[in-house]
């Protein structure tokens, strides 16, 4: 069966939702193809208002859940309250040539229901890094190309934070920030005094703290600081495709969503010299459909977008759509989250805090920002938070003494983590299996992605500097943990995988141009993590959204000019 639209968007997550919104607003009849089930905002958040005692096992990860889903269950947000928003490992296999944790959520909204919502702009220190430091290829854009689109996205999404005036972390369009607690303010003061090159700021996050007209028009309201975001927010306070972009697109009358449909490949017309549609398979019946459109946006999330494009073969492109240089699927990178530091701090027993804030305190990268100064490339952000142990802490005594101790907040503890930039290398890649496929006849993806010596050196520097900062602040019982060394954190678990279909100026060394078009198939756009040339050390989702909005509006303009 054939269907025709102006535009097709593959995937309904963070970037796919933005593509749908922008294309529909500009008048294009747009089809969004989602391989998972329908999830409607509020209606399909079954655990959003439940308490721990409402769950059979107190909202934990049971042994059975872990045994049945050894990869997915590693994700921080996976538990009894959220398991319905994740895939089941056994139903969606892939081949790990090297250990890689592929975290996926197949439903309308994708992982926008599960993300950690941290939003920082990139600066030219990120966009110019590959050229300056001699890795990957030069980005075809700079900060000024994206700045107006950052603003466009931020105003609609709602970003909580401050205007911090930092050159390597440009200011966003912000709503009121969450507050640091007493211990965090104290640690900040010590760091600012002894390490003046390391500004400490409140984390910017995609939460509506003071609804503006554009947010109330979306039906969204103020964040209640419940920190139950991964269950789906019934207030629409945090940004998700389900609460924001998809309903907005739907209001235009131009949106069609096709769920439970697996994209097999994009079809290329040799005579026309362009893509003409998408071959898709109904997940339950296995019936095939051809969906045609003038333009196609690939937003299946990094690895799935690589898989679809690699599987989109023709006589002109035997190795994947637009893949004449053989680089598709290579230079996969991610963020280095391996390092954790914990500590305690005395005093402040008369201090507490309000609610469960959905963000942490951040320190933008201070390594190799202005020049190369260490024995490793690039740098890392630091995030930390302080809190008091709760009722589940160990308490002394028995009987009434024990019970009374449990009614009081425990000691203050500090947790610190790193988010390091990994350098893309050709050896870190994905490719298609030649002899194994899934239940829909799509080849299985092989992941061959690992940490490098550069990542190891970066980790050690974080431990050294993190301990030094916490000691300066008077912290005690400081413990460092390499989570990869203890068998927990493989690449992929941070869900910040990027690359494989990178942007660049030269078709011989990149797959996409500065507008996110395939160099050799201009009516196909890739604007999710697959398009990234490098990873920066800031969180990437805001950049995905800005790139998508920019590319979608360019695509519509090109259609109107008669170029697509």
CSV table of N, CA, C and O in Angstrom, one decimal, residues 378-491:
chain,number,residue,atom,x,y,z
A,378,UNK,N,40.6,17.6,25.0
A,378,UNK,CA,39.3,18.1,25.4
A,378,UNK,C,39.1,18.1,26.9
A,378,UNK,O,40.1,18.1,27.7
A,379,UNK,N,37.9,18.2,27.4
A,379,UNK,CA,37.7,18.3,28.9
A,379,UNK,C,36.4,17.7,29.3
A,379,UNK,O,35.9,16.8,28.7
A,380,UNK,N,36.0,18.1,30.5
A,380,UNK,CA,34.8,17.5,31.1
A,380,UNK,C,34.0,18.5,32.0
A,380,UNK,O,34.6,19.4,32.6
A,381,UNK,N,32.7,18.4,32.0
A,381,UNK,CA,31.9,19.1,32.9
A,381,UNK,C,31.9,18.4,34.2
A,381,UNK,O,32.1,17.1,34.3
A,382,UNK,N,31.7,19.1,35.3
A,382,UNK,CA,31.5,18.5,36.6
A,382,UNK,C,30.1,18.8,37.1
A,382,UNK,O,29.7,20.0,37.0
A,383,UNK,N,29.4,17.8,37.6
A,383,UNK,CA,28.1,18.1,38.3
A,383,UNK,C,28.2,17.5,39.7
A,383,UNK,O,28.8,16.5,39.9
A,384,UNK,N,27.6,18.3,40.7
A,384,UNK,CA,27.6,17.7,42.0
A,384,UNK,C,26.3,18.2,42.7
A,384,UNK,O,25.6,19.1,42.3
A,385,UNK,N,26.0,17.5,43.8
A,385,UNK,CA,24.8,17.9,44.6
A,385,UNK,C,25.1,17.4,46.0
A,385,UNK,O,25.9,16.5,46.3
A,386,UNK,N,24.4,18.1,47.0
A,386,UNK,CA,24.5,17.7,48.4
A,386,UNK,C,23.1,17.5,48.9
A,386,UNK,O,22.1,18.1,48.5
A,387,UNK,N,23.0,16.5,49.7
A,387,UNK,CA,21.6,16.1,50.3
A,387,UNK,C,21.8,15.5,51.7
A,387,UNK,O,22.9,15.1,52.0
A,388,UNK,N,20.7,15.3,52.4
A,388,UNK,CA,20.8,14.7,53.7
A,388,UNK,C,20.2,13.3,53.5
A,388,UNK,O,19.2,13.0,52.8
A,389,UNK,N,20.8,12.3,54.2
A,389,UNK,CA,20.3,11.0,54.2
A,389,UNK,C,18.9,11.0,54.8
A,389,UNK,O,18.6,11.7,55.8
A,390,UNK,N,18.1,10.1,54.2
A,390,UNK,CA,16.7,10.1,54.6
A,390,UNK,C,16.3,8.9,55.6
A,390,UNK,O,17.2,8.4,56.2
A,391,UNK,N,15.0,8.6,55.6
A,391,UNK,CA,14.6,7.6,56.6
A,391,UNK,C,15.2,6.2,56.3
A,391,UNK,O,15.2,5.4,57.2
A,392,UNK,N,15.7,5.9,55.1
A,392,UNK,CA,16.2,4.6,54.9
A,392,UNK,C,17.7,4.5,55.3
A,392,UNK,O,18.3,3.4,55.1
A,393,UNK,N,18.2,5.5,55.9
A,393,UNK,CA,19.6,5.4,56.4
A,393,UNK,C,19.7,4.4,57.6
A,393,UNK,O,18.8,4.0,58.2
A,394,UNK,N,20.9,4.0,57.8
A,394,UNK,CA,21.2,3.1,59.0
A,394,UNK,C,21.1,4.0,60.2
A,394,UNK,O,21.7,5.1,60.3
A,395,UNK,N,20.4,3.5,61.2
A,395,UNK,CA,20.2,4.2,62.5
A,395,UNK,C,20.7,3.3,63.6
A,395,UNK,O,20.5,2.1,63.6
A,396,UNK,N,21.2,4.0,64.7
A,396,UNK,CA,21.7,3.2,65.8
A,396,UNK,C,20.5,3.0,66.8
A,396,UNK,O,19.5,3.7,66.8
A,397,UNK,N,20.7,2.0,67.7
A,397,UNK,CA,19.7,1.7,68.7
A,397,UNK,C,18.7,0.7,68.3
A,397,UNK,O,18.7,0.2,67.2
A,398,UNK,N,17.8,0.5,69.3
A,398,UNK,CA,16.6,-0.4,69.1
A,398,UNK,C,15.4,0.3,69.7
A,398,UNK,O,15.5,1.3,70.4
A,399,UNK,N,14.2,-0.3,69.4
A,399,UNK,CA,13.0,0.2,70.0
A,399,UNK,C,12.7,1.7,69.7
A,399,UNK,O,12.9,2.2,68.5
A,400,UNK,N,12.3,2.4,70.7
A,400,UNK,CA,11.9,3.8,70.5
A,400,UNK,C,13.1,4.7,70.0
A,400,UNK,O,13.0,5.6,69.2
A,401,UNK,N,14.3,4.4,70.5
A,401,UNK,CA,15.5,5.1,70.1
A,401,UNK,C,15.7,5.0,68.6
A,401,UNK,O,16.0,6.0,67.9
A,402,UNK,N,15.6,3.8,68.1
A,402,UNK,CA,15.7,3.5,66.7
A,402,UNK,C,14.7,4.2,65.9
A,402,UNK,O,14.9,4.9,64.9
A,403,UNK,N,13.4,4.2,66.3
A,403,UNK,CA,12.3,4.8,65.6
A,403,UNK,C,12.5,6.3,65.6
A,403,UNK,O,12.3,7.0,64.5
A,404,UNK,N,12.9,6.9,66.7
A,404,UNK,CA,13.1,8.4,66.7
A,404,UNK,C,14.2,8.8,65.8
A,404,UNK,O,14.1,9.9,65.2
A,405,UNK,N,15.3,8.0,65.7
A,405,UNK,CA,16.4,8.3,64.9
A,405,UNK,C,15.9,8.4,63.4
A,405,UNK,O,16.4,9.2,62.6
A,406,UNK,N,15.0,7.5,63.0
A,406,UNK,CA,14.5,7.5,61.7
A,406,UNK,C,13.7,8.7,61.3
A,406,UNK,O,13.4,8.9,60.1
A,407,UNK,N,13.2,9.4,62.3
A,407,UNK,CA,12.3,10.6,62.0
A,407,UNK,C,13.2,11.8,61.7
A,407,UNK,O,12.6,12.8,61.3
A,408,UNK,N,14.4,11.7,61.9
A,408,UNK,CA,15.3,12.9,61.7
A,408,UNK,C,16.1,12.7,60.4
A,408,UNK,O,16.5,11.6,60.1
A,409,UNK,N,16.4,13.8,59.8
A,409,UNK,CA,17.3,13.8,58.6
A,409,UNK,C,18.7,13.3,59.0
A,409,UNK,O,19.1,13.7,60.1
A,410,UNK,N,19.3,12.6,58.2
A,410,UNK,CA,20.7,12.1,58.5
A,410,UNK,C,21.7,13.1,58.1
A,410,UNK,O,21.5,14.3,57.9
A,411,UNK,N,23.0,12.7,58.1
A,411,UNK,CA,24.1,13.5,57.8
A,411,UNK,C,24.1,14.0,56.3
A,411,UNK,O,23.4,13.4,55.5
A,412,UNK,N,24.8,15.1,56.1
A,412,UNK,CA,24.9,15.6,54.7
A,412,UNK,C,25.9,14.7,53.9
A,412,UNK,O,27.0,14.4,54.4
A,413,UNK,N,25.6,14.4,52.7
A,413,UNK,CA,26.4,13.6,51.8
A,413,UNK,C,26.5,14.4,50.5
A,413,UNK,O,25.6,15.1,50.1
A,414,UNK,N,27.7,14.2,49.8
A,414,UNK,CA,27.9,14.9,48.6
A,414,UNK,C,28.2,13.9,47.5
A,414,UNK,O,28.9,12.9,47.7
A,415,UNK,N,27.7,14.1,46.3
A,415,UNK,CA,27.9,13.3,45.2
A,415,UNK,C,28.4,14.1,44.0
A,415,UNK,O,27.8,15.2,43.7
A,416,UNK,N,29.5,13.7,43.4
A,416,UNK,CA,30.1,14.4,42.2
A,416,UNK,C,30.3,13.5,41.1
A,416,UNK,O,30.6,12.3,41.3
A,417,UNK,N,30.0,14.0,39.8
A,417,UNK,CA,30.2,13.2,38.7
A,417,UNK,C,30.8,14.0,37.6
A,417,UNK,O,30.9,15.2,37.6
A,418,UNK,N,31.4,13.2,36.5
A,418,UNK,CA,32.0,13.9,35.4
A,418,UNK,C,31.1,13.6,34.1
A,418,UNK,O,30.4,12.7,34.1
A,419,UNK,N,31.2,14.5,33.2
A,419,UNK,CA,30.7,14.3,31.8
A,419,UNK,C,31.7,14.8,30.9
A,419,UNK,O,31.9,15.9,30.6
A,420,UNK,N,32.5,13.8,30.4
A,420,UNK,CA,33.7,14.1,29.6
A,420,UNK,C,33.4,14.0,28.1
A,420,UNK,O,32.6,13.1,27.7
A,421,UNK,N,34.1,14.8,27.3
A,421,UNK,CA,34.0,14.7,25.9
A,421,UNK,C,34.9,13.6,25.4
A,421,UNK,O,36.1,13.6,25.7
A,422,UNK,N,34.4,12.7,24.6
A,422,UNK,CA,35.2,11.6,24.0
A,422,UNK,C,35.5,12.1,22.6
A,422,UNK,O,34.7,12.8,21.9
A,423,UNK,N,36.7,11.7,22.1
A,423,UNK,CA,37.1,12.1,20.8
A,423,UNK,C,36.7,11.0,19.8
A,423,UNK,O,37.0,9.8,19.9
A,424,UNK,N,36.0,11.4,18.7
A,424,UNK,CA,35.5,10.4,17.7
A,424,UNK,C,36.7,9.8,17.0
A,424,UNK,O,37.7,10.5,16.5
A,425,UNK,N,36.7,8.5,16.9
A,425,UNK,CA,37.8,7.8,16.1
A,425,UNK,C,37.1,6.8,15.2
A,425,UNK,O,36.0,6.3,15.5
A,426,UNK,N,37.7,6.5,14.1
A,426,UNK,CA,37.1,5.6,13.1
A,426,UNK,C,36.8,4.3,13.6
A,426,UNK,O,35.8,3.6,13.2
A,427,UNK,N,37.7,3.8,14.5
A,427,UNK,CA,37.5,2.4,15.0
A,427,UNK,C,36.2,2.2,15.8
A,427,UNK,O,35.7,1.1,15.8
A,428,UNK,N,35.7,3.2,16.4
A,428,UNK,CA,34.5,3.2,17.1
A,428,UNK,C,33.3,3.3,16.1
A,428,UNK,O,33.0,4.4,15.6
A,429,UNK,N,32.7,2.2,15.8
A,429,UNK,CA,31.8,2.2,14.7
A,429,UNK,C,30.6,1.2,15.0
A,429,UNK,O,30.6,0.4,15.9
A,430,UNK,N,29.6,1.3,14.1
A,430,UNK,CA,28.5,0.4,14.0
A,430,UNK,C,28.4,-0.1,12.6
A,430,UNK,O,28.8,0.6,11.6
A,431,UNK,N,27.9,-1.3,12.4
A,431,UNK,CA,27.7,-1.8,11.0
A,431,UNK,C,26.6,-2.9,11.0
A,431,UNK,O,26.2,-3.3,12.1
A,432,UNK,N,26.2,-3.3,9.9
A,432,UNK,CA,25.1,-4.3,9.8
A,432,UNK,C,25.6,-5.7,9.8
A,432,UNK,O,26.7,-6.0,9.2
A,433,UNK,N,24.9,-6.6,10.4
A,433,UNK,CA,25.2,-8.0,10.3
A,433,UNK,C,24.9,-8.5,8.9
A,433,UNK,O,23.9,-8.1,8.3
A,434,UNK,N,25.8,-9.4,8.4
A,434,UNK,CA,25.5,-10.0,7.1
A,434,UNK,C,24.6,-11.2,7.1
A,434,UNK,O,24.1,-11.6,6.1
A,435,UNK,N,24.4,-11.8,8.3
A,435,UNK,CA,23.7,-13.0,8.3
A,435,UNK,C,22.6,-13.1,9.4
A,435,UNK,O,21.9,-14.1,9.5
A,436,UNK,N,22.5,-12.1,10.2
A,436,UNK,CA,21.4,-12.1,11.3
A,436,UNK,C,20.5,-10.9,11.1
A,436,UNK,O,21.0,-9.8,10.9
A,437,UNK,N,19.2,-11.1,11.3
A,437,UNK,CA,18.3,-10.1,11.2
A,437,UNK,C,17.2,-10.2,12.3
A,437,UNK,O,17.1,-11.2,13.0
A,438,UNK,N,16.5,-9.1,12.5
A,438,UNK,CA,15.4,-9.2,13.5
A,438,UNK,C,14.1,-9.8,13.0
A,438,UNK,O,14.1,-10.2,11.8
A,439,UNK,N,13.1,-9.7,13.7
A,439,UNK,CA,11.8,-10.4,13.3
A,439,UNK,C,11.1,-9.7,12.2
A,439,UNK,O,10.2,-10.2,11.6
A,440,UNK,N,11.6,-8.5,11.8
A,440,UNK,CA,11.0,-7.8,10.7
A,440,UNK,C,11.9,-7.8,9.5
A,440,UNK,O,11.7,-7.1,8.5
A,441,UNK,N,13.0,-8.6,9.5
A,441,UNK,CA,13.9,-8.7,8.4
A,441,UNK,C,14.9,-7.6,8.3
A,441,UNK,O,15.6,-7.5,7.2
A,442,UNK,N,15.1,-6.8,9.3
A,442,UNK,CA,16.1,-5.8,9.3
A,442,UNK,C,17.4,-6.4,9.9
A,442,UNK,O,17.3,-7.0,10.9
A,443,UNK,N,18.5,-6.2,9.2
A,443,UNK,CA,19.8,-6.7,9.7
A,443,UNK,C,20.0,-6.2,11.2
A,443,UNK,O,19.7,-5.0,11.5
A,444,UNK,N,20.6,-7.1,12.0
A,444,UNK,CA,21.0,-6.7,13.3
A,444,UNK,C,22.2,-5.7,13.2
A,444,UNK,O,23.0,-5.8,12.4
A,445,UNK,N,22.2,-4.8,14.2
A,445,UNK,CA,23.3,-3.8,14.3
A,445,UNK,C,24.4,-4.4,15.1
A,445,UNK,O,24.1,-5.0,16.2
A,446,UNK,N,25.6,-4.3,14.6
A,446,UNK,CA,26.8,-4.7,15.4
A,446,UNK,C,27.4,-3.4,16.0
A,446,UNK,O,27.7,-2.4,15.2
A,447,UNK,N,27.7,-3.4,17.3
A,447,UNK,CA,28.3,-2.2,17.9
A,447,UNK,C,29.7,-2.6,18.3
A,447,UNK,O,30.0,-3.6,18.9
A,448,UNK,N,30.7,-1.8,17.8
A,448,UNK,CA,32.1,-2.0,18.1
A,448,UNK,C,32.6,-0.6,18.6
A,448,UNK,O,33.3,0.1,17.9
A,449,UNK,N,32.3,-0.3,19.9
A,449,UNK,CA,32.6,1.0,20.5
A,449,UNK,C,33.2,0.8,21.8
A,449,UNK,O,32.7,0.0,22.6
A,450,UNK,N,34.3,1.5,22.1
A,450,UNK,CA,35.0,1.3,23.4
A,450,UNK,C,35.6,2.6,23.9
A,450,UNK,O,35.8,3.6,23.1
A,451,UNK,N,36.0,2.6,25.1
A,451,UNK,CA,36.8,3.7,25.7
A,451,UNK,C,38.2,3.7,25.1
A,451,UNK,O,38.7,2.7,24.6
A,452,UNK,N,38.8,4.8,25.2
A,452,UNK,CA,40.2,5.0,24.7
A,452,UNK,C,41.1,5.4,25.8
A,452,UNK,O,40.7,5.7,26.9
A,453,UNK,N,42.4,5.4,25.6
A,453,UNK,CA,43.4,5.9,26.5
A,453,UNK,C,43.1,7.3,26.9
A,453,UNK,O,43.3,7.7,28.1
A,454,UNK,N,42.6,8.1,26.0
A,454,UNK,CA,42.3,9.5,26.3
A,454,UNK,C,41.2,9.6,27.3
A,454,UNK,O,41.3,10.4,28.2
A,455,UNK,N,40.2,8.7,27.3
A,455,UNK,CA,39.2,8.7,28.3
A,455,UNK,C,39.7,8.3,29.6
A,455,UNK,O,39.3,8.8,30.7
A,456,UNK,N,40.7,7.4,29.7
A,456,UNK,CA,41.2,6.9,30.9
A,456,UNK,C,42.0,8.1,31.6
A,456,UNK,O,41.9,8.3,32.8
A,457,UNK,N,42.8,8.8,30.8
A,457,UNK,CA,43.5,10.0,31.4
A,457,UNK,C,42.6,11.1,31.9
A,457,UNK,O,42.8,11.7,32.9
A,458,UNK,N,41.5,11.3,31.1
A,458,UNK,CA,40.5,12.3,31.5
A,458,UNK,C,39.9,11.9,32.9
A,458,UNK,O,39.7,12.7,33.7
A,459,UNK,N,39.6,10.6,33.0
A,459,UNK,CA,39.0,10.1,34.3
A,459,UNK,C,39.9,10.4,35.5
A,459,UNK,O,39.5,10.8,36.5
A,460,UNK,N,41.2,10.0,35.3
A,460,UNK,CA,42.1,10.2,36.4
A,460,UNK,C,42.3,11.7,36.8
A,460,UNK,O,42.4,12.1,37.9
A,461,UNK,N,42.2,12.6,35.8
A,461,UNK,CA,42.3,14.0,36.1
A,461,UNK,C,41.1,14.5,36.8
A,461,UNK,O,41.2,15.3,37.8
A,462,UNK,N,39.9,13.9,36.5
A,462,UNK,CA,38.7,14.3,37.2
A,462,UNK,C,38.8,13.8,38.7
A,462,UNK,O,38.4,14.6,39.6
A,463,UNK,N,39.3,12.6,38.9
A,463,UNK,CA,39.5,12.1,40.3
A,463,UNK,C,40.4,13.1,41.1
A,463,UNK,O,40.1,13.4,42.2
A,464,UNK,N,41.5,13.4,40.4
A,464,UNK,CA,42.5,14.3,41.1
A,464,UNK,C,41.9,15.6,41.4
A,464,UNK,O,42.0,16.1,42.6
A,465,UNK,N,41.3,16.3,40.5
A,465,UNK,CA,40.8,17.6,40.7
A,465,UNK,C,39.5,17.6,41.5
A,465,UNK,O,39.3,18.5,42.4
A,466,UNK,N,38.7,16.6,41.4
A,466,UNK,CA,37.5,16.5,42.2
A,466,UNK,C,37.8,16.3,43.6
A,466,UNK,O,37.2,17.0,44.5
A,467,UNK,N,38.7,15.4,44.0
A,467,UNK,CA,39.1,15.2,45.3
A,467,UNK,C,39.7,16.5,45.9
A,467,UNK,O,39.4,16.9,47.1
A,468,UNK,N,40.5,17.1,45.1
A,468,UNK,CA,41.2,18.4,45.6
A,468,UNK,C,40.1,19.4,45.9
A,468,UNK,O,40.2,20.1,47.0
A,469,UNK,N,39.1,19.6,45.1
A,469,UNK,CA,38.0,20.6,45.4
A,469,UNK,C,37.2,20.2,46.6
A,469,UNK,O,36.9,21.1,47.4
A,470,UNK,N,36.9,18.9,46.7
A,470,UNK,CA,36.1,18.5,47.9
A,470,UNK,C,36.9,18.6,49.2
A,470,UNK,O,36.3,19.0,50.2
A,471,UNK,N,38.1,18.3,49.2
A,471,UNK,CA,39.0,18.5,50.3
A,471,UNK,C,39.1,19.9,50.7
A,471,UNK,O,39.0,20.3,51.9
A,472,UNK,N,39.2,20.8,49.7
A,472,UNK,CA,39.3,22.2,50.0
A,472,UNK,C,38.0,22.7,50.7
A,472,UNK,O,38.0,23.7,51.5
A,473,UNK,N,36.9,22.1,50.3
A,473,UNK,CA,35.6,22.5,50.9
A,473,UNK,C,35.4,21.9,52.3
A,473,UNK,O,34.3,22.1,52.9
A,474,UNK,N,36.3,21.1,52.8
A,474,UNK,CA,36.2,20.4,54.1
A,474,UNK,C,35.4,19.1,54.1
A,474,UNK,O,35.0,18.7,55.2
A,475,UNK,N,35.3,18.5,52.9
A,475,UNK,CA,34.6,17.2,52.9
A,475,UNK,C,35.4,16.1,53.4
A,475,UNK,O,36.7,16.2,53.4
A,476,UNK,N,34.8,15.0,53.9
A,476,UNK,CA,35.5,13.9,54.5
A,476,UNK,C,35.0,12.6,53.8
A,476,UNK,O,34.0,12.6,53.0
A,477,UNK,N,35.6,11.5,54.2
A,477,UNK,CA,35.2,10.2,53.7
A,477,UNK,C,35.1,10.2,52.1
A,477,UNK,O,34.1,9.6,51.6
A,478,UNK,N,36.0,10.8,51.5
A,478,UNK,CA,36.0,10.9,50.0
A,478,UNK,C,36.3,9.6,49.3
A,478,UNK,O,37.4,9.0,49.6
A,479,UNK,N,35.5,9.1,48.4
A,479,UNK,CA,35.7,7.9,47.7
A,479,UNK,C,35.5,8.1,46.2
A,479,UNK,O,34.5,8.7,45.8
A,480,UNK,N,36.5,7.6,45.4
A,480,UNK,CA,36.4,7.7,44.0
A,480,UNK,C,36.0,6.3,43.4
A,480,UNK,O,36.5,5.3,43.9
A,481,UNK,N,35.2,6.3,42.4
A,481,UNK,CA,34.7,5.1,41.8
A,481,UNK,C,34.8,5.2,40.3
A,481,UNK,O,34.1,6.1,39.7
A,482,UNK,N,35.5,4.3,39.6
A,482,UNK,CA,35.5,4.1,38.2
A,482,UNK,C,34.4,3.1,37.9
A,482,UNK,O,34.6,1.9,38.1
A,483,UNK,N,33.2,3.5,37.5
A,483,UNK,CA,32.1,2.6,37.3
A,483,UNK,C,32.3,1.6,36.2
A,483,UNK,O,31.7,0.5,36.2
A,484,UNK,N,33.1,1.9,35.2
A,484,UNK,CA,33.4,1.0,34.2
A,484,UNK,C,34.3,-0.2,34.8
A,484,UNK,O,34.1,-1.4,34.4
A,485,UNK,N,35.2,0.2,35.6
A,485,UNK,CA,36.1,-0.8,36.2
A,485,UNK,C,35.4,-1.9,37.1
A,485,UNK,O,35.8,-3.0,37.2
A,486,UNK,N,34.2,-1.4,37.6
A,486,UNK,CA,33.4,-2.4,38.5
A,486,UNK,C,32.4,-3.1,37.7
A,486,UNK,O,31.5,-3.7,38.2
A,487,UNK,N,32.4,-3.0,36.3
A,487,UNK,CA,31.5,-3.7,35.5
A,487,UNK,C,30.2,-3.1,35.3
A,487,UNK,O,29.2,-3.8,34.8
A,488,UNK,N,30.0,-1.8,35.5
A,488,UNK,CA,28.7,-1.2,35.4
A,488,UNK,C,28.5,-0.3,34.2
A,488,UNK,O,27.6,-0.5,33.5
A,489,UNK,N,29.4,0.6,34.0
A,489,UNK,CA,29.2,1.6,32.9
A,489,UNK,C,30.0,1.3,31.7
A,489,UNK,O,31.2,1.7,31.6
A,490,UNK,N,29.4,0.7,30.7
A,490,UNK,CA,29.9,0.6,29.4
A,490,UNK,C,29.6,1.8,28.6
A,490,UNK,O,28.6,2.5,28.9
A,491,UNK,N,30.3,2.1,27.5
A,491,UNK,CA,29.8,3.1,26.6
A,491,UNK,C,28.3,2.9,26.2
A,491,UNK,O,27.9,1.7,26.0
